[in-house]
XYZ file of N, CA and C in Angstrom:
429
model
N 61.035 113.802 -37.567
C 60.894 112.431 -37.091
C 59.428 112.023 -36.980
N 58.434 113.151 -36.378
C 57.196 112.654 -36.372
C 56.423 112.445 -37.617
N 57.199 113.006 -39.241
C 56.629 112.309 -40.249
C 56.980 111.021 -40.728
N 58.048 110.989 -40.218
C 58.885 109.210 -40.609
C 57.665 108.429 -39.635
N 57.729 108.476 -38.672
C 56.809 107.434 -37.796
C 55.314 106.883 -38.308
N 54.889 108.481 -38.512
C 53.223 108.809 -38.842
C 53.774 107.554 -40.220
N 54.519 108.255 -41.169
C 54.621 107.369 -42.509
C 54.611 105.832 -42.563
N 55.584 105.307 -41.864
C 55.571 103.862 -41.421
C 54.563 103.281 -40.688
N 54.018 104.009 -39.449
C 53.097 103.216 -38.795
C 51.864 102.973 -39.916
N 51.241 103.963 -40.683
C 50.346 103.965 -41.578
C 50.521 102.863 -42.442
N 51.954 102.789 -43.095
C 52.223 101.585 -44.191
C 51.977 100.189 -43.248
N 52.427 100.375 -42.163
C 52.437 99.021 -41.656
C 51.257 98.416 -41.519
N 50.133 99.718 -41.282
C 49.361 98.988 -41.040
C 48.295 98.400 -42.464
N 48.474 98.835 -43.555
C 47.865 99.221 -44.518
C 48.616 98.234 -45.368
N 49.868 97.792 -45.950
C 50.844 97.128 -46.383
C 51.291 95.821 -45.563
N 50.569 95.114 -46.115
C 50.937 93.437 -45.878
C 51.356 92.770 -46.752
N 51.555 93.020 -48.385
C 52.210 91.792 -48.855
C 53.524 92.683 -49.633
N 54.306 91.865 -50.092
C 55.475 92.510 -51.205
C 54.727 93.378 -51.999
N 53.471 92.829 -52.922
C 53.063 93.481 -53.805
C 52.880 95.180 -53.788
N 51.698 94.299 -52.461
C 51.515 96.156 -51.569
C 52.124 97.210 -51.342
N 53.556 96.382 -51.282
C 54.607 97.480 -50.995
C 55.115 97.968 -52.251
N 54.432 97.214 -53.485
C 55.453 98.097 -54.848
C 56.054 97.037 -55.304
N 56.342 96.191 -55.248
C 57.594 95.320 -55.499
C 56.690 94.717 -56.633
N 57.694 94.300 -57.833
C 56.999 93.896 -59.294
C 56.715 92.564 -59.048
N 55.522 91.826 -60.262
C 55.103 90.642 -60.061
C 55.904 89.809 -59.981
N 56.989 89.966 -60.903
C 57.681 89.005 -61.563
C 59.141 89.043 -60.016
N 59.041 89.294 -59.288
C 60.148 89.891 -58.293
C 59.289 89.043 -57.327
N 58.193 89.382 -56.931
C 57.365 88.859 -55.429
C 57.172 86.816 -56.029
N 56.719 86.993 -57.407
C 57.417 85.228 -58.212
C 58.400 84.340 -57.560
N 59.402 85.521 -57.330
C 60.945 84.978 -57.196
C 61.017 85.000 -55.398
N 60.577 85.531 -54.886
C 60.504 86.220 -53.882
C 59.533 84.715 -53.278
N 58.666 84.290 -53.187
C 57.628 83.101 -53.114
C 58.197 81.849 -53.349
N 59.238 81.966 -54.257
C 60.114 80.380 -54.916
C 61.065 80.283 -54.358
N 61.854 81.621 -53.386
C 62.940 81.338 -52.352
C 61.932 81.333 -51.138
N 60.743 80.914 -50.613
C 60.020 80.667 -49.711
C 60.135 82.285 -48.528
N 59.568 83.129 -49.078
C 59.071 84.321 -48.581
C 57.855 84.820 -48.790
N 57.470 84.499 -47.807
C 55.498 84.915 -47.945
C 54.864 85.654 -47.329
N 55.352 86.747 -47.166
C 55.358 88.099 -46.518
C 56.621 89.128 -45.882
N 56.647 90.348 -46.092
C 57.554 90.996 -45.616
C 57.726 91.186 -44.405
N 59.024 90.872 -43.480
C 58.976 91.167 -42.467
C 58.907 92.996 -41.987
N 58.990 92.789 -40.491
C 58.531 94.511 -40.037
C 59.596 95.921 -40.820
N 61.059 94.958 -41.070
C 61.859 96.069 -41.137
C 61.649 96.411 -42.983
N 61.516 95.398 -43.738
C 60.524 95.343 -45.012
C 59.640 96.424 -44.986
N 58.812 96.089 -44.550
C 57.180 97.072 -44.223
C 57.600 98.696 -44.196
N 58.500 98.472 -43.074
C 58.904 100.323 -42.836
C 59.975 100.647 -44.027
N 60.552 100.096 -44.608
C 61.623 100.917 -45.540
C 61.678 100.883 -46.443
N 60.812 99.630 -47.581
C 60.860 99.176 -48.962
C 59.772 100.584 -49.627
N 58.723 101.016 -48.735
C 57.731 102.123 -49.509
C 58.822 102.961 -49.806
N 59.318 103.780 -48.906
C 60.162 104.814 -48.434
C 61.421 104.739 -49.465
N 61.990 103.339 -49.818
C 63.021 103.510 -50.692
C 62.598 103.535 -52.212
N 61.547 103.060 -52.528
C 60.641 102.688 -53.760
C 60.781 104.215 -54.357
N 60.023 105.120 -53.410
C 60.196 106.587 -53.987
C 61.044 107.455 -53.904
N 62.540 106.744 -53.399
C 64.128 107.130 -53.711
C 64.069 107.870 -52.560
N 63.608 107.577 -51.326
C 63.895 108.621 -49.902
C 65.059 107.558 -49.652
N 65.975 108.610 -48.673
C 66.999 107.684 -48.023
C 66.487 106.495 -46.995
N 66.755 105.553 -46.404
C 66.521 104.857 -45.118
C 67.668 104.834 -45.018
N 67.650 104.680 -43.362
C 68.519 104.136 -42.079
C 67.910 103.268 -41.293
N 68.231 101.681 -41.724
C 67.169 101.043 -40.401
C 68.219 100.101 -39.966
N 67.660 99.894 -38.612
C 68.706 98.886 -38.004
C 67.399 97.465 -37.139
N 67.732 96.271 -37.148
C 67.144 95.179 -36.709
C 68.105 94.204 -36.513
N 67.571 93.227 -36.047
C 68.471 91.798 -35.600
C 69.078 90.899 -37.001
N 69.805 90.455 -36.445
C 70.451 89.256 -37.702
C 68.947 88.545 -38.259
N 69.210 87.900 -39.414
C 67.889 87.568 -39.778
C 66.495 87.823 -39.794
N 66.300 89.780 -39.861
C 65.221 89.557 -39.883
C 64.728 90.446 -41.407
N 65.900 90.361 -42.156
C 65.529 90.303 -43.774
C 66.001 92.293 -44.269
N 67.100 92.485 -43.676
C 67.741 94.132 -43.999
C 67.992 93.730 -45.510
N 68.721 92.880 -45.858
C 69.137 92.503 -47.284
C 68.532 92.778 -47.953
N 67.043 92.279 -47.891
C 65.658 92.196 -48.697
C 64.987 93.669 -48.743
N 65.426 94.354 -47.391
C 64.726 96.036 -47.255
C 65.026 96.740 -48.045
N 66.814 96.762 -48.466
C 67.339 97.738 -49.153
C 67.401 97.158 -50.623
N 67.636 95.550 -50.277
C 68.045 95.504 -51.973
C 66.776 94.834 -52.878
N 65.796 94.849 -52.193
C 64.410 94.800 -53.194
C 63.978 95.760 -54.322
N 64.114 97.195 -53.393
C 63.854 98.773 -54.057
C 65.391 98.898 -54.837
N 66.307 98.461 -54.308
C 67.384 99.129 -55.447
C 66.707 97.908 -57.016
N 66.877 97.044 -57.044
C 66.618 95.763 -58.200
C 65.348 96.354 -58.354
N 64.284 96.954 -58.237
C 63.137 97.745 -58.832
C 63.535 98.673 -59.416
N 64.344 99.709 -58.965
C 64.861 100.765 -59.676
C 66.151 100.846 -60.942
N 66.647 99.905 -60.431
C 67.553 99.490 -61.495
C 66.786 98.894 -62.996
N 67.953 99.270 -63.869
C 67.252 99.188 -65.292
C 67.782 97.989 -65.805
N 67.297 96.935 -65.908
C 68.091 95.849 -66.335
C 68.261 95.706 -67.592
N 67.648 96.678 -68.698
C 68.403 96.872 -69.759
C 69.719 97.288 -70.307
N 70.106 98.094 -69.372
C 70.903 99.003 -69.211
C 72.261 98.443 -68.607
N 73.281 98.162 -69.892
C 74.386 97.862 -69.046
C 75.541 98.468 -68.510
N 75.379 99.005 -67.431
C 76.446 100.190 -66.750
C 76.226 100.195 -65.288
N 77.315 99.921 -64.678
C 76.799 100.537 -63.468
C 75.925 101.539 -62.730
N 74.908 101.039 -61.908
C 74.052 102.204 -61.804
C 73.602 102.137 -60.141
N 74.286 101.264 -59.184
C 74.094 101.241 -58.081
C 75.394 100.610 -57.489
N 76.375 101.334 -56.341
C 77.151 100.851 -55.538
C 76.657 100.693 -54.329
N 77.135 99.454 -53.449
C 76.843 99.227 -52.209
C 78.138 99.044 -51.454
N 78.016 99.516 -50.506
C 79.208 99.393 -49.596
C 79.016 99.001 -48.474
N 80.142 97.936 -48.397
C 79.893 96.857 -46.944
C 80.874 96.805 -46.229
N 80.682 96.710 -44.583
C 81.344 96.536 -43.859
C 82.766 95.668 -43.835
N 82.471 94.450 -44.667
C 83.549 93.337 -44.587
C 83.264 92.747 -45.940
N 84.101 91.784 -46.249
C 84.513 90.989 -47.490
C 83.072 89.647 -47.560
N 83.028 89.603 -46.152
C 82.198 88.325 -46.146
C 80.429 88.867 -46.576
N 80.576 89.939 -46.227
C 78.850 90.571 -46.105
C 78.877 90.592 -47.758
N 79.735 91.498 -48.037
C 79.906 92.193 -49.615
C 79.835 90.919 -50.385
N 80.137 89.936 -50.267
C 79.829 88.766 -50.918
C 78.502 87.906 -50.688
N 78.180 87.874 -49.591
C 76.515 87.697 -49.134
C 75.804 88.402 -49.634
N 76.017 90.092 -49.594
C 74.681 90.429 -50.020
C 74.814 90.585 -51.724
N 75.488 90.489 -52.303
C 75.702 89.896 -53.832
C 75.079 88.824 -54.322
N 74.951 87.795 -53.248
C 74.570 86.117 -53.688
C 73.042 86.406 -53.425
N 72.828 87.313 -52.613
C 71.572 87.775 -52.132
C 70.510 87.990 -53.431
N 71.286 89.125 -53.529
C 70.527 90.209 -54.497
C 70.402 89.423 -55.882
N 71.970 88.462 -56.111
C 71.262 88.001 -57.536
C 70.666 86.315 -57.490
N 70.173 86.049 -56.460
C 68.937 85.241 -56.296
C 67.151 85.863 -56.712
N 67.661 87.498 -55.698
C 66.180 87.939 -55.859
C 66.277 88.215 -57.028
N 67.117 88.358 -57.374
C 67.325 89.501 -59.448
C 67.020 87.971 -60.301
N 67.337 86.276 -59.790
C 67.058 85.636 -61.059
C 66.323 85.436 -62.354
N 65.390 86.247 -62.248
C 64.511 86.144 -63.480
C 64.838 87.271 -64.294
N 65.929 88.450 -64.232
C 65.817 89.128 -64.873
C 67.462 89.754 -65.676
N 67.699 90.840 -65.733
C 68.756 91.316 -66.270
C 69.503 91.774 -65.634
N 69.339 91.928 -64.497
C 70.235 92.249 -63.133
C 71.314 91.393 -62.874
N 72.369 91.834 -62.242
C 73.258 91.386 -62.113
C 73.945 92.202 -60.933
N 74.402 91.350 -59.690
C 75.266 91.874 -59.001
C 76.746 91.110 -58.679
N 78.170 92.200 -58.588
C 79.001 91.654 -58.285
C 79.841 92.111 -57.271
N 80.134 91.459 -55.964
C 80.740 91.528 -54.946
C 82.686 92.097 -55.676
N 82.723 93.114 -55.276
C 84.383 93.734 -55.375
C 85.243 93.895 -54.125
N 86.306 93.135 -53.878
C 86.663 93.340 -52.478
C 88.760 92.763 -52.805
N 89.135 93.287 -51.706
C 90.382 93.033 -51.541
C 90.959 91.356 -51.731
N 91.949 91.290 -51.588
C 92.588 89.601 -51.630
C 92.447 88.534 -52.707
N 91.146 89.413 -53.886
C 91.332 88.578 -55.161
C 91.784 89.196 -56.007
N 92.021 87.870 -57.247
C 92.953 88.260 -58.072
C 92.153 89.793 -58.926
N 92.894 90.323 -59.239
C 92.499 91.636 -59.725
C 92.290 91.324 -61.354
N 93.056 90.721 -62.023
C 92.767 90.807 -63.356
C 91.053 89.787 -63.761
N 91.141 88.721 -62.410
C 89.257 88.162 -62.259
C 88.163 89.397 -61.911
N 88.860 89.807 -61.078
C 87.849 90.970 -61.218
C 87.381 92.224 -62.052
N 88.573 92.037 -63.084
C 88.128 93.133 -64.007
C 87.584 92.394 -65.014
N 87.816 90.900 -65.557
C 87.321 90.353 -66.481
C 85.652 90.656 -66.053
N 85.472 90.304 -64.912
C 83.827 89.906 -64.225
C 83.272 91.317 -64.317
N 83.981 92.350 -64.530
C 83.673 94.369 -64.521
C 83.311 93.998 -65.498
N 83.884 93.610 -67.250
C 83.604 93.673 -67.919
C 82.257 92.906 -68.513
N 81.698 92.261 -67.822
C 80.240 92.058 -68.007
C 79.237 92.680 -67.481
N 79.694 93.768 -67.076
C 79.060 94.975 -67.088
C 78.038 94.981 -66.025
N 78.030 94.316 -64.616
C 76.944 94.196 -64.095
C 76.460 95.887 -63.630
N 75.001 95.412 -63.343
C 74.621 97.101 -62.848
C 74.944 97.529 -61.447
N 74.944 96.294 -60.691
C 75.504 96.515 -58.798
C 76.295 96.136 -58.689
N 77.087 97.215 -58.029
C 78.660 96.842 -57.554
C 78.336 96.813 -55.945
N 78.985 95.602 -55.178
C 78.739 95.808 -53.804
C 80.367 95.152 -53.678
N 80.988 96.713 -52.967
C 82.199 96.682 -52.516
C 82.455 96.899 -50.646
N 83.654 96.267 -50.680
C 84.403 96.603 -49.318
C 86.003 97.373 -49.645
N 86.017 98.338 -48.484
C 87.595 98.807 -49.083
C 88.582 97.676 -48.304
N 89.732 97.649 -48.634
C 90.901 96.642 -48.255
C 90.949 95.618 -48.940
């Protein structure tokens, strides 16, 4: 634990913009045009940390940008050439799993990314048509 801390407090203090943290030009672009002009705290501590494929666990208040922590570094790491699944997310409820989908492919607009929310109560043969465009993020709920 005392290297997680040492690690973050250092970034935090050292890491002030998206860029800083790793995040590509063309991403912090997109990132500036949905009116974000700096990373918030929970940003700061987890986007380094996920950039170089360590796990995080972070927890913060509603709105203060978790969406953006985890799914900045996955849409960096992801290959948007590449059409196959190559990242699942799993969400609590139907409503999140669909939020953080609308999320991710706002921040992904400029590129080859693609995310699609999979969840219970729709029609199943829409959802396999929408499989078959092969997005690379699947963000599911079970039920």
């Amino acid at each position: 634990k005392k290297h997680i801390k040492k690690y973050t407090r250092k970034r935090r203090i050292i890491l002030q913009n998206f860029k800083e943290l790793g995040i590509s030009d063309k991403t912090v672009q997109t990132l500036e045009s949905m009116g974000f002009k700096e990373p918030t705290p929970i940003q700061k501590d987890s986007i380094p940390y996920a950039l170089e494929g360590h796990d995080i666990l972070g927890q913060a208040q509603t709105g203060t940008g978790k969406t953006a922590a985890f799914g900045l570094p996955v849409l960096e790491r992801v290959d948007g050439n590449e059409r196959h699944v190559q990242v699942v997310i799993l969400s609590p409820t139907r409503e999140l799993a669909i939020q953080v989908a609308e999320e991710l492919n706002k921040m992904a607009q400029y590129t080859n990314i693609t995310a699609l929310p999979i969840y219970g109560g729709q029609d199943i043969n829409r959802q396999f048509r929408a499989l078959k465009k092969n997005p690379q993020i699947i963000v599911a709920t079970p039920g």
